Amino acid sequence: MAQAAWEKPLSSAPQHKGITSSGRWKYLVGGLLILGAVAYLVVSGMLSGARYYISVDELTGNQAQYLGQNVRVAGAVLGETIEYDSENLIITFTVVSMPEEYDNLADALHEAVSDPNATRMQVRVENQVKPELLQNEAQAIMTGQLGSDGIFHVSELNLKCPSRFIENQPDQAIAHPGV
Amino acid sequence: MPAELGLAALVLAFAVAIYAAVASLIGVRRKNSALIASARNAALLTFPLLLMSAATLLYGLINQYYQIAYVWQVSNPGTPLFYRITALWGSQQGSLLFWCLLMSLFAFVALLLNWRSYPRLMPYVITYTMVTLAFFIGLSLFLENPFARYWIVPDVSAPNGLVVSNVFIPANAVAPDPTRLAATARGLNPLLRHFGMIIHPPMLYLGFVGFVIPFAFAMAALASGDLTTNWIKATRRWTLIAWLFLSLGLLLGGRWAYDVLGWGGYWGWDPVENAAFIPWLVGTAFLHSVMIQEKRGMLKVWNMVLVIFTFSAVIFGTFATRSGLIDSVHSFAQSGIGAPMFIFWAAVTLVSVILILYRRSRGELKSEHAFAGFLSRESLFVLNNVVFVALALVIFWGSFGAPIASELFLSTDITLGPDYFYTVTVPLFIAMYILMGVAPLSAWGAMSARALGRALIVPLGLTLIGLIFLILSGVSGIGALLGYGIVLMAGFVAIYEISRGVNSRHRATGENYLRAVASIFSRNRRRYGGFIVHLGITVIGLGVIGSTLFQQETQQTLALHEVLRLGSYEMRFDGIDIGQVAEDDRVMDIANVMVIRDGHELASLRPRFDMFPASEGQAAMVMHIPGAYSTLENDFYVLLVGVQPDGRVTFKVYVNPLINLVWWGGIILIIGTLISSWPSQKESTAERVKLRRGKSAAAGAVV
């Protein structure tokens, strides 16, 4: 019996008044204008904000093509090359090319820095405090431009450090001799 | 023992959630009220079971059961008790369990509060909430189990045996030595040892899981055919509460970034920040558009779409954060939960859209009114919805759409940097503030341009006065003044509307002004609470404009007692304490600097450089903790960058104008939302009557 109260009877609902055809046109034109404006914003935003993600190999192998262009590059940080001038806020280091596809980031980074034949590229970051995650075998994801000096000048530096973020690999140190 | 107990509770919760989902669906289809009641009890049981499971993990954390892999990964013997407790949500597995616990809590409360009022919807609400809960418990149980333990199994390649993490004891395995486990345990990520980060994740989770309830009610309405405004009435407060927590989570995240990450800002358009912002935007659109359905019986399909879109954004945001899909400082580790989460997200969205199309094809979601004019409140609300949804879509495109599409179709990876977000979002935020100023002044049904213009005179006048004040205080630049003007007008409209309400109450009843304020707020909490929220958004807007457009920065190396100047401030370097060791073994270099203005010494700040030393299996970590002198006018924000070999110290200093308005605006917003969601006197009486009626109806339906 209670069922009846749950549905609002259709007859009691006010009559649906259709929009006149001129009204419909107005809304359609308004809608298209908004859509056009948003599309314009997206396109102009993409033109100013798009960065191509390329590998270290691709960048160093096609220097002329990418010279002065804003690109995004990922590589493995070689710890011993990190130098930090804290007075002038200049960080320099070398990144090593790493495969684009990998199963385990930590392994991929480790193999990259251990491979003496992998492509290396010098990196310079200015006006930035040395980030806490910049260390050996971290993955550097860098946005910037390749200079004519062959150095990659970074404007935005992000780092991923698998030893810190991938925590599900138990340290074999747990199984210590004598246990 | 705690691992086994927690695991057993988790398994039971999983089974019980599945039973509740299936039983309630069968029960409602077969009109079997006993089965529905059983499903309800089962659904209620998920909360105590998950509470027990989370409590055992917490017990393990507090009592240092390092054989539990999660405990080993997020704590060590040096971790203080407070961080042991908060480590419950410090990493993937624990936070997933915590997420399930919060979701079951919401379902528990919703079932208790709404059961009698909406008997036709509730069985379906059980199904939808429990399917979602079972899915997340399943992820926790099968892919990211927080109760996995370390074992040592014999292996030819490892003379000391191979360490594996497993829920059950592998064959021939032995438990590792507890002392060795304690000695090697990792400890909580130093970045997470901050008050903002301690409560930021739970707030975000509460916001995220809170949207499960409106979604479940909307789906219940579609499934049951009860397409009246019942589902909206039932979920109004839930939506506000979820929105409140999500807002809090976003604000605290910003505060954490400002205090800990040391780059002088609070929002970086990081994909994970955006993943939490998108549901907030769609949720805000939904909060506004439900009013049109309540008042005018319009936008029924649109509201369904919005609530589904919000929930979908929540699930996608969770998927994006937890699957390792995107590179971000916020992301959890790369994980196997990506594929199932994506499938769940796609399935939920697909089922929801099919249900909407089915009800729409039967003509059950028709509008009861047509739009009467461009300036009617409903038209402006729709425009507001368009702006919010456009913001959500362009942010989604910039964060996820473009990178994924370029990889799939262009064989190249394209990411969009902050430039994209500034170009695209600023005009849309301007439109949002304009609508926030105009829409409250328009009327339902129809409104002439002349009448709207008349209503705008007072707020516009006040805005002009505000702008003159700003120009006199030195603000220049057309862009900044235009921005301030638009934002100020939205705020003045809110104040104007409140004052109009107070005046008419005062005239009608003769109550004094203070009493009249109390009366209008207690009689129409939703409307006037909403205006307070608008005021909060205005204050945030002022803070964002000030801190973005007028930030000043410098970086200098100072000898002892040397002074640097920035804006109207001076800073004197008074010394440095090197190598201070804290309780958690971090080594700190602490600089002492004096902030001076107009010759007056205002505050002594102690910016820090924290070094967490390397330990076995773990690299050293460094953090720059800023010192800040905060006033409503600006923040003087100092970072200790480095100590030079000659003893001089390098500082990076920012002056961030109006930045504290961002946090104060957030507090106003929260107060406004609390006022809006508090039941008004009238409403609680009506609810009580309804509850009484519902009781008898439910009794009739069940018996």
Short mmCIF file of C-alpha atoms in Angstrom, two decimals, chain A residues 2 6-8 14-17 19 26-27 34 38 41-42 44-46 48-53 72 84 86-89 127 129-130 132-133 135 141 156 160 163-177 179, chain B residues 72-73 91 119-120 150 160 163 176 180 184 190-191 225-226 228 327 333 367-368 370-371 374 379 383 386 394 397 412-420 423-424 427 555 557 616-622 624 641 644 648 650 652:
data_model
loop_
_atom_site.label_atom_id
_atom_site.label_comp_id
_atom_site.label_asym_id
_atom_site.label_seq_id
_atom_site.Cartn_x
_atom_site.Cartn_y
_atom_site.Cartn_z
CA ALA A 2 2.83 2.28 0.85
CA TRP A 6 6.49 6.72 -3.43
CA GLU A 7 5.71 7.62 -7.04
CA LYS A 8 4.66 11.15 -7.86
CA PRO A 14 2.84 20.28 -14.08
CA GLN A 15 2.46 20.06 -17.82
CA HIS A 16 5.76 19.94 -19.63
CA LYS A 17 6.09 23.12 -21.63
CA ILE A 19 10.78 25.39 -25.66
CA LYS A 26 19.19 30.56 -28.93
CA TYR A 27 20.28 27.79 -26.53
CA ILE A 34 30.61 28.06 -25.08
CA VAL A 38 36.42 26.08 -24.35
CA LEU A 41 41.18 27.65 -24.67
CA VAL A 42 42.24 23.99 -24.82
CA SER A 44 45.83 27.58 -27.14
CA GLY A 45 46.69 25.99 -23.77
CA MET A 46 48.10 22.93 -25.55
CA SER A 48 51.76 26.87 -24.94
CA GLY A 49 51.94 23.99 -22.48
CA ALA A 50 52.63 20.83 -24.53
CA ARG A 51 55.92 19.05 -23.96
CA TYR A 52 57.04 16.10 -26.01
CA TYR A 53 58.24 13.19 -23.95
CA ARG A 72 60.43 16.25 -21.53
CA TYR A 84 75.33 21.39 -6.19
CA SER A 86 74.13 26.08 -3.08
CA GLU A 87 75.27 29.72 -3.24
CA ASN A 88 74.14 30.22 -6.82
CA LEU A 89 71.53 27.43 -6.77
CA ASN A 127 67.65 28.58 -9.51
CA VAL A 129 67.20 24.10 -4.28
CA LYS A 130 68.59 20.58 -4.59
CA GLU A 132 65.70 15.67 -1.54
CA LEU A 133 65.12 12.83 -3.99
CA GLN A 135 70.34 10.77 -5.64
CA ILE A 141 61.81 13.43 -15.30
CA GLU A 156 61.28 21.67 -14.23
CA LYS A 160 61.11 9.36 -8.61
CA SER A 163 63.86 2.72 -3.13
CA ARG A 164 61.47 5.04 -1.33
CA PHE A 165 58.22 4.54 -3.16
CA ILE A 166 58.33 0.88 -4.07
CA GLU A 167 58.19 -0.61 -0.66
CA ASN A 168 56.95 -4.08 -1.41
CA GLN A 169 60.41 -5.45 -2.20
CA PRO A 170 61.63 -6.75 1.13
CA ASP A 171 65.22 -6.05 1.84
CA GLN A 172 67.26 -9.22 1.82
CA ALA A 173 69.02 -7.73 4.83
CA ILE A 174 66.27 -9.30 6.93
CA ALA A 175 67.85 -12.69 6.18
CA HIS A 176 71.12 -11.99 7.91
CA PRO A 177 73.78 -14.65 8.55
CA VAL A 179 69.48 -16.11 11.74
CA TRP B 72 58.15 -3.14 8.66
CA GLN B 73 57.74 -0.78 5.67
CA SER B 91 51.18 3.55 2.46
CA PRO B 119 12.26 2.04 2.20
CA ARG B 120 11.91 1.69 -1.55
CA TYR B 150 57.87 -11.87 5.93
CA ASN B 160 70.73 -17.12 4.10
CA VAL B 163 62.92 -13.31 2.09
CA PRO B 176 62.73 -14.03 10.39
CA ARG B 180 66.85 -8.41 12.72
CA THR B 184 66.14 -3.23 9.30
CA PRO B 190 59.89 11.85 6.26
CA LEU B 191 57.79 13.86 3.81
CA GLY B 225 11.86 3.64 -10.55
CA ASP B 226 11.33 6.04 -7.62
CA THR B 228 10.86 11.69 -7.47
CA ASP B 327 54.33 10.13 -12.23
CA ALA B 333 53.93 2.55 -5.78
CA SER B 367 11.52 18.05 -17.02
CA GLU B 368 8.46 19.59 -15.44
CA ALA B 370 11.07 24.67 -19.57
CA PHE B 371 13.75 27.33 -19.29
CA PHE B 374 18.58 33.42 -20.15
CA SER B 379 19.52 29.23 -16.69
CA LEU B 383 25.66 28.01 -17.03
CA VAL B 386 28.66 24.18 -17.68
CA VAL B 394 39.82 20.48 -19.36
CA TRP B 397 42.29 16.35 -20.45
CA THR B 412 54.69 10.00 -28.88
CA ASP B 413 54.15 11.08 -25.30
CA ILE B 414 52.85 14.58 -24.73
CA THR B 415 52.39 16.04 -21.27
CA LEU B 416 50.86 19.41 -20.53
CA GLY B 417 52.65 21.69 -18.10
CA PRO B 418 51.37 24.46 -15.82
CA ASP B 419 51.16 26.85 -18.82
CA TYR B 420 48.30 24.77 -20.19
CA THR B 423 45.71 29.36 -20.06
CA VAL B 424 42.67 27.12 -19.83
CA PRO B 427 39.09 32.34 -18.02
CA GLN B 555 68.08 34.38 -3.11
CA THR B 557 74.13 34.39 0.62
CA GLU B 616 70.60 -0.13 5.86
CA GLY B 617 68.67 -0.46 2.62
CA GLN B 618 67.66 3.17 2.62
CA ALA B 619 69.26 6.27 1.12
CA ALA B 620 69.70 9.53 3.02
CA MET B 621 66.99 12.14 2.57
CA VAL B 622 67.05 15.90 2.86
CA HIS B 624 64.13 22.14 3.57
CA VAL B 641 69.27 26.60 1.10
CA GLN B 644 78.92 27.67 2.37
CA ARG B 648 78.07 32.16 5.06
CA THR B 650 72.38 30.96 1.43
CA LYS B 652 65.80 31.80 -0.61
#
